[in-house]
Amino acid sequence: MKQKNFISKALCALLACAACTGVSAQQKEYPKQEQMRPGMSEYWTPQPKIVTPGEASERAAVSAPSDAIVLFDGKDLSAWESPKGEPARWIVKDGAFTVDKKTGDIQTKQKFENYQLHIEWRIPENITGTNQGRGNSGVFMQGQYEIQILDCYNNETYVNGQTGSVYKQTPPLVNAMRKPGEWNVYDIIYSAPIFKEDGTYRIPPYVTVIQNGVLLQNHTAILGTTEYIGFPKVVKHGAGPISLQSHGDPSPAISFRNVWIREL
Ligand code: MG
C-alpha cells in the first residue's frame, strides 16, 4: 500500500512537472523554418571533368538482344502512354521519336522493378538556351527517380543537375557529352528499393549509368524521390514505369531512339 501511494505521488509530481515544461515550451521562441527554394539544393562545384567519348554512330549503337523487351523499334509508340493512360502523342519520324512539349510526359505501359535499360537520345543541332533551359528531359525509374538529360556540351549548370546526375542528388563522375546533333547512348542498370513495413527503405534503390561507354554513376544509392524544391522523400511504391520528361523550357525538343529493356 505504501509503495502504491509512493508511485501515485511520484506520478503526480511527474505530470505537474510535464505541465510546467509544456507551458515554458509554449513560451519559448524558436527560429521559423526557412522556406525552401530551388537553389538551396543546387551546387555548382566541383564541375565534373570533361571526357570525350568514342565517336557517335548514325546507326543505333546496338540493337536489342534476344531477351530484351523492345520499347521503341523505330516505328511506333505502342509501348508508351500518357500518365493518364491516353495514347503517347510524341512525334515519330525517321526511326526516332521527339518530345511534344504540348502533350506532356510519356511512360511505358509496362511496369518494371530491376532492369538494364538502353536508350539513345539526341539534342537537336539548333538547340538554344542555357543552364537547365537547354534540351532538358530525363528518364524516371519507377516513375520516381530522375536520371537527368540535358545539353551539357559547353553548357554549365549545377553539378547535381547535369546530364547523368541523379537529379538534385548525385552529380555524374564525369561529363561525357556528345555535341548537339549527335546521338548519345545511355545504359542504365537499376535495382528497385525494398521497403520495411513502416515505409522506409530496407534497401534503397541503386543505379549505374553509362553514357557513350563512359561510367557516370557507379552503383549509386538513390536517397528518395526527385524533388525540384526541398529534400528527397522516401515514398513506398511497387513496380513502376519508365517515364520520359517533357520539360517546360522553351528550347527545341530532343529525340529518342532504340529503346529496350532487360528485366533482371
Ligand atoms: Mg530533367
Short mmCIF file of C-alpha atoms and ligand atoms in Angstrom, two decimals:
data_model
loop_
_atom_site.label_atom_id
_atom_site.label_comp_id
_atom_site.label_asym_id
_atom_site.label_seq_id
_atom_site.Cartn_x
_atom_site.Cartn_y
_atom_site.Cartn_z
CA MET A 1 0.00 0.00 0.00
CA LYS A 2 2.83 2.33 0.99
CA GLN A 3 4.54 1.57 -2.28
CA LYS A 4 1.30 2.29 -4.22
CA ASN A 5 0.99 5.72 -2.54
CA PHE A 6 4.57 6.49 -3.35
CA ILE A 7 4.07 5.59 -7.02
CA SER A 8 0.91 7.70 -7.33
CA LYS A 9 2.63 10.69 -5.65
CA ALA A 10 5.62 10.31 -7.93
CA LEU A 11 3.30 10.15 -10.94
CA CYS A 12 1.51 13.35 -9.86
CA ALA A 13 4.81 15.14 -9.43
CA LEU A 14 5.92 13.98 -12.85
CA LEU A 15 2.67 15.17 -14.51
CA ALA A 16 2.91 18.53 -12.76
CA CYS A 17 6.47 18.87 -13.95
CA ALA A 18 5.48 17.91 -17.55
CA ALA A 19 2.67 20.51 -17.50
CA CYS A 20 5.20 23.01 -16.24
CA THR A 21 7.62 22.18 -19.08
CA GLY A 22 4.72 22.40 -21.56
CA VAL A 23 3.99 25.97 -20.53
CA SER A 24 7.63 27.04 -20.83
CA ALA A 25 7.95 25.27 -24.25
CA GLN A 26 4.93 27.23 -25.49
CA GLN A 27 6.51 30.47 -24.37
CA LYS A 28 9.89 29.71 -25.88
CA GLU A 29 10.54 31.20 -29.31
CA TYR A 30 12.20 29.01 -31.96
CA PRO A 31 13.55 30.22 -35.31
CA LYS A 32 10.97 29.94 -38.11
CA GLN A 33 11.59 27.14 -40.65
CA GLU A 34 13.08 28.85 -43.68
CA GLN A 35 11.03 28.47 -46.88
CA MET A 36 12.83 26.03 -49.20
CA ARG A 37 13.87 27.46 -52.56
CA PRO A 38 15.20 25.54 -55.63
CA GLY A 39 18.72 27.00 -55.30
CA MET A 40 19.12 25.53 -51.82
CA SER A 41 19.56 22.04 -53.26
CA GLU A 42 21.79 23.04 -56.22
CA TYR A 43 25.57 23.16 -56.10
CA TRP A 44 28.00 24.19 -58.83
CA THR A 45 31.45 22.93 -57.86
CA PRO A 46 33.49 20.93 -58.46
CA GLN A 47 32.38 20.64 -62.10
CA PRO A 48 32.91 17.07 -63.39
CA LYS A 49 35.87 16.57 -65.71
CA ILE A 50 35.07 16.51 -69.44
CA VAL A 51 35.76 13.17 -71.14
CA THR A 52 35.47 12.95 -74.92
CA PRO A 53 33.57 9.75 -75.66
CA GLY A 54 34.19 7.48 -78.65
CA GLU A 55 32.69 8.53 -81.97
CA ALA A 56 28.94 8.68 -82.42
CA SER A 57 27.21 6.49 -84.97
CA GLU A 58 24.48 7.43 -87.41
CA ARG A 59 23.10 3.95 -86.85
CA ALA A 60 21.74 2.76 -83.49
CA ALA A 61 24.58 1.85 -81.10
CA VAL A 62 23.49 -1.75 -80.54
CA SER A 63 20.22 -3.37 -81.47
CA ALA A 64 18.18 -5.18 -78.83
CA PRO A 65 19.49 -8.55 -77.60
CA SER A 66 17.29 -11.64 -77.80
CA ASP A 67 15.84 -11.43 -74.26
CA ALA A 68 15.04 -7.70 -74.30
CA ILE A 69 11.61 -6.11 -74.29
CA VAL A 70 11.69 -3.60 -77.13
CA LEU A 71 10.13 -0.32 -76.03
CA PHE A 72 10.75 1.53 -79.30
CA ASP A 73 11.89 -0.10 -82.52
CA GLY A 74 11.69 2.99 -84.73
CA LYS A 75 8.10 2.52 -85.82
CA ASP A 76 5.54 3.49 -83.18
CA LEU A 77 4.93 4.36 -79.54
CA SER A 78 2.58 1.46 -78.84
CA ALA A 79 4.58 0.53 -75.70
CA TRP A 80 4.04 4.04 -74.26
CA GLU A 81 1.16 6.12 -72.92
CA SER A 82 0.47 9.39 -71.13
CA PRO A 83 0.39 9.31 -67.30
CA LYS A 84 -3.42 9.38 -67.63
CA GLY A 85 -3.36 6.22 -69.75
CA GLU A 86 -4.05 8.00 -73.04
CA PRO A 87 -2.02 7.25 -76.21
CA ALA A 88 1.52 8.72 -76.24
CA ARG A 89 1.45 11.62 -78.70
CA TRP A 90 5.13 12.43 -79.18
CA ILE A 91 6.23 12.65 -82.81
CA VAL A 92 7.60 9.53 -84.54
CA LYS A 93 9.73 10.21 -87.61
CA ASP A 94 12.74 8.63 -89.33
CA GLY A 95 13.17 5.84 -86.75
CA ALA A 96 13.15 8.21 -83.76
CA PHE A 97 10.58 9.98 -81.61
CA THR A 98 10.66 13.59 -80.47
CA VAL A 99 9.20 15.17 -77.36
CA ASP A 100 5.97 17.07 -77.97
CA LYS A 101 6.05 19.59 -75.14
CA LYS A 102 2.36 20.37 -75.60
CA THR A 103 1.36 16.84 -74.62
CA GLY A 104 3.49 16.27 -71.50
CA ASP A 105 5.47 13.29 -70.20
CA ILE A 106 5.12 9.77 -71.53
CA GLN A 107 5.67 6.47 -69.74
CA THR A 108 5.83 2.78 -70.55
CA LYS A 109 2.58 0.85 -70.27
CA GLN A 110 4.51 -1.95 -68.62
CA LYS A 111 5.80 -1.55 -65.07
CA PHE A 112 9.26 -2.69 -64.03
CA GLU A 113 11.41 -3.35 -60.98
CA ASN A 114 15.03 -4.36 -61.65
CA TYR A 115 16.44 -3.87 -65.12
CA GLN A 116 19.06 -2.90 -67.65
CA LEU A 117 17.74 -0.10 -69.88
CA HIS A 118 19.22 1.05 -73.17
CA ILE A 119 18.04 4.38 -74.57
CA GLU A 120 19.58 6.73 -77.13
CA TRP A 121 18.87 10.45 -77.24
CA ARG A 122 19.85 13.44 -79.31
CA ILE A 123 19.97 17.14 -78.56
CA PRO A 124 18.92 18.95 -81.76
CA GLU A 125 21.63 20.80 -83.65
CA ASN A 126 19.69 24.05 -83.38
CA ILE A 127 19.44 23.88 -79.59
CA THR A 128 19.12 27.18 -77.73
CA GLY A 129 19.06 28.28 -74.10
CA THR A 130 21.43 27.97 -71.16
CA ASN A 131 21.74 26.19 -67.85
CA GLN A 132 18.68 23.96 -67.21
CA GLY A 133 16.78 25.54 -70.10
CA ARG A 134 18.75 23.77 -72.84
CA GLY A 135 17.49 20.37 -74.01
CA ASN A 136 16.16 19.32 -70.62
CA SER A 137 14.47 15.93 -70.34
CA GLY A 138 15.06 12.91 -68.16
CA VAL A 139 14.50 9.24 -67.58
CA PHE A 140 12.49 8.38 -64.47
CA MET A 141 12.89 4.97 -62.90
CA GLN A 142 9.70 3.50 -61.44
CA GLY A 143 8.14 6.91 -62.12
CA GLN A 144 10.02 8.31 -59.08
CA TYR A 145 13.73 8.87 -59.61
CA GLU A 146 15.16 11.00 -62.42
CA ILE A 147 18.40 10.49 -64.30
CA GLN A 148 18.88 13.87 -65.90
CA ILE A 149 19.12 14.50 -69.63
CA LEU A 150 20.39 17.97 -70.60
CA ASP A 151 22.67 19.54 -73.18
CA CYS A 152 25.83 19.82 -71.07
CA TYR A 153 28.12 20.24 -74.07
CA ASN A 154 29.59 23.72 -73.39
CA ASN A 155 26.71 24.46 -71.05
CA GLU A 156 27.39 24.66 -67.34
CA THR A 157 24.77 24.13 -64.70
CA TYR A 158 24.69 22.99 -61.10
CA VAL A 159 26.56 19.70 -60.95
CA ASN A 160 23.78 17.72 -59.32
CA GLY A 161 21.55 18.75 -62.22
CA GLN A 162 23.93 17.80 -65.05
CA THR A 163 23.40 15.08 -67.59
CA GLY A 164 23.70 11.76 -65.83
CA SER A 165 23.06 13.18 -62.37
CA VAL A 166 20.58 11.56 -60.06
CA TYR A 167 18.74 14.87 -60.26
CA LYS A 168 19.28 17.14 -57.26
CA GLN A 169 21.16 14.32 -55.52
CA THR A 170 24.36 12.91 -57.02
CA PRO A 171 26.43 14.52 -59.80
CA PRO A 172 27.90 12.37 -62.58
CA LEU A 173 31.52 11.24 -62.21
CA VAL A 174 32.42 12.98 -65.49
CA ASN A 175 30.85 14.87 -68.38
CA ALA A 176 30.79 12.56 -71.43
CA MET A 177 28.51 14.61 -73.71
CA ARG A 178 28.49 14.48 -77.45
CA LYS A 179 27.75 17.70 -79.26
CA PRO A 180 24.25 18.70 -80.33
CA GLY A 181 23.08 16.82 -83.41
CA GLU A 182 24.92 13.60 -82.42
CA TRP A 183 23.30 10.63 -80.69
CA ASN A 184 24.11 9.94 -77.03
CA VAL A 185 23.66 6.49 -75.52
CA TYR A 186 22.51 5.70 -72.01
CA ASP A 187 22.83 2.27 -70.46
CA ILE A 188 21.17 2.31 -67.06
CA ILE A 189 21.25 -0.56 -64.58
CA TYR A 190 18.66 -0.11 -61.87
CA SER A 191 17.64 -2.09 -58.81
CA ALA A 192 14.36 -1.29 -57.12
CA PRO A 193 14.18 -0.47 -53.41
CA ILE A 194 12.96 -2.93 -50.81
CA PHE A 195 10.80 -1.33 -48.15
CA LYS A 196 10.31 -2.05 -44.49
CA GLU A 197 6.77 -2.30 -43.16
CA ASP A 198 6.96 1.30 -41.93
CA GLY A 199 7.58 2.53 -45.49
CA THR A 200 11.28 3.37 -45.12
CA TYR A 201 13.96 1.70 -47.23
CA ARG A 202 15.35 -1.61 -46.06
CA ILE A 203 17.49 -1.44 -49.22
CA PRO A 204 17.44 1.84 -51.21
CA PRO A 205 17.22 1.94 -55.00
CA TYR A 206 20.60 1.76 -56.73
CA VAL A 207 21.58 2.98 -60.17
CA THR A 208 24.54 2.64 -62.50
CA VAL A 209 24.63 4.93 -65.53
CA ILE A 210 26.94 4.65 -68.55
CA GLN A 211 26.83 7.39 -71.20
CA ASN A 212 28.54 6.74 -74.53
CA GLY A 213 30.58 3.94 -72.92
CA VAL A 214 31.73 6.15 -70.02
CA LEU A 215 30.70 5.49 -66.41
CA LEU A 216 28.71 8.34 -64.81
CA GLN A 217 27.06 6.67 -61.81
CA ASN A 218 28.67 3.66 -60.15
CA HIS A 219 26.04 1.72 -58.18
CA THR A 220 24.82 4.96 -56.61
CA ALA A 221 22.30 4.74 -53.78
CA ILE A 222 19.25 6.88 -54.51
CA LEU A 223 18.14 8.86 -51.46
CA GLY A 224 14.49 9.23 -52.35
CA THR A 225 12.10 10.80 -54.84
CA THR A 226 13.23 13.53 -57.22
CA GLU A 227 12.17 16.88 -55.79
CA TYR A 228 12.77 20.21 -57.54
CA ILE A 229 12.33 22.04 -54.24
CA GLY A 230 13.44 20.53 -50.96
CA PHE A 231 14.76 17.15 -49.96
CA PRO A 232 14.16 13.70 -51.46
CA LYS A 233 11.25 11.85 -49.90
CA VAL A 234 11.02 8.16 -49.17
CA VAL A 235 7.69 7.04 -50.56
CA LYS A 236 6.70 3.39 -50.57
CA HIS A 237 5.93 2.10 -54.06
CA GLY A 238 5.82 -1.02 -56.14
CA ALA A 239 6.81 -1.72 -59.74
CA GLY A 240 6.62 1.41 -61.89
CA PRO A 241 7.02 2.63 -65.47
CA ILE A 242 9.98 4.18 -67.24
CA SER A 243 8.92 7.81 -67.71
CA LEU A 244 10.40 10.36 -70.09
CA GLN A 245 10.21 14.01 -69.18
CA SER A 246 8.63 16.72 -71.28
CA HIS A 247 10.34 19.71 -69.69
CA GLY A 248 8.75 23.15 -69.86
CA ASP A 249 11.84 25.00 -71.09
CA PRO A 250 11.37 26.74 -74.48
CA SER A 251 14.41 25.18 -76.24
CA PRO A 252 13.88 22.87 -79.26
CA ALA A 253 12.71 19.37 -78.25
CA ILE A 254 15.05 16.39 -78.01
CA SER A 255 14.64 12.98 -79.68
CA PHE A 256 15.00 9.33 -78.65
CA ARG A 257 15.57 6.06 -80.50
CA ASN A 258 16.44 2.38 -79.96
CA VAL A 259 14.87 1.84 -76.53
CA TRP A 260 14.96 -1.62 -74.98
CA ILE A 261 15.00 -3.13 -71.54
CA ARG A 262 16.14 -6.40 -69.98
CA GLU A 263 14.43 -7.34 -66.73
CA LEU A 264 16.80 -8.63 -64.06
MG MG B 1 15.09 16.86 -66.46
#
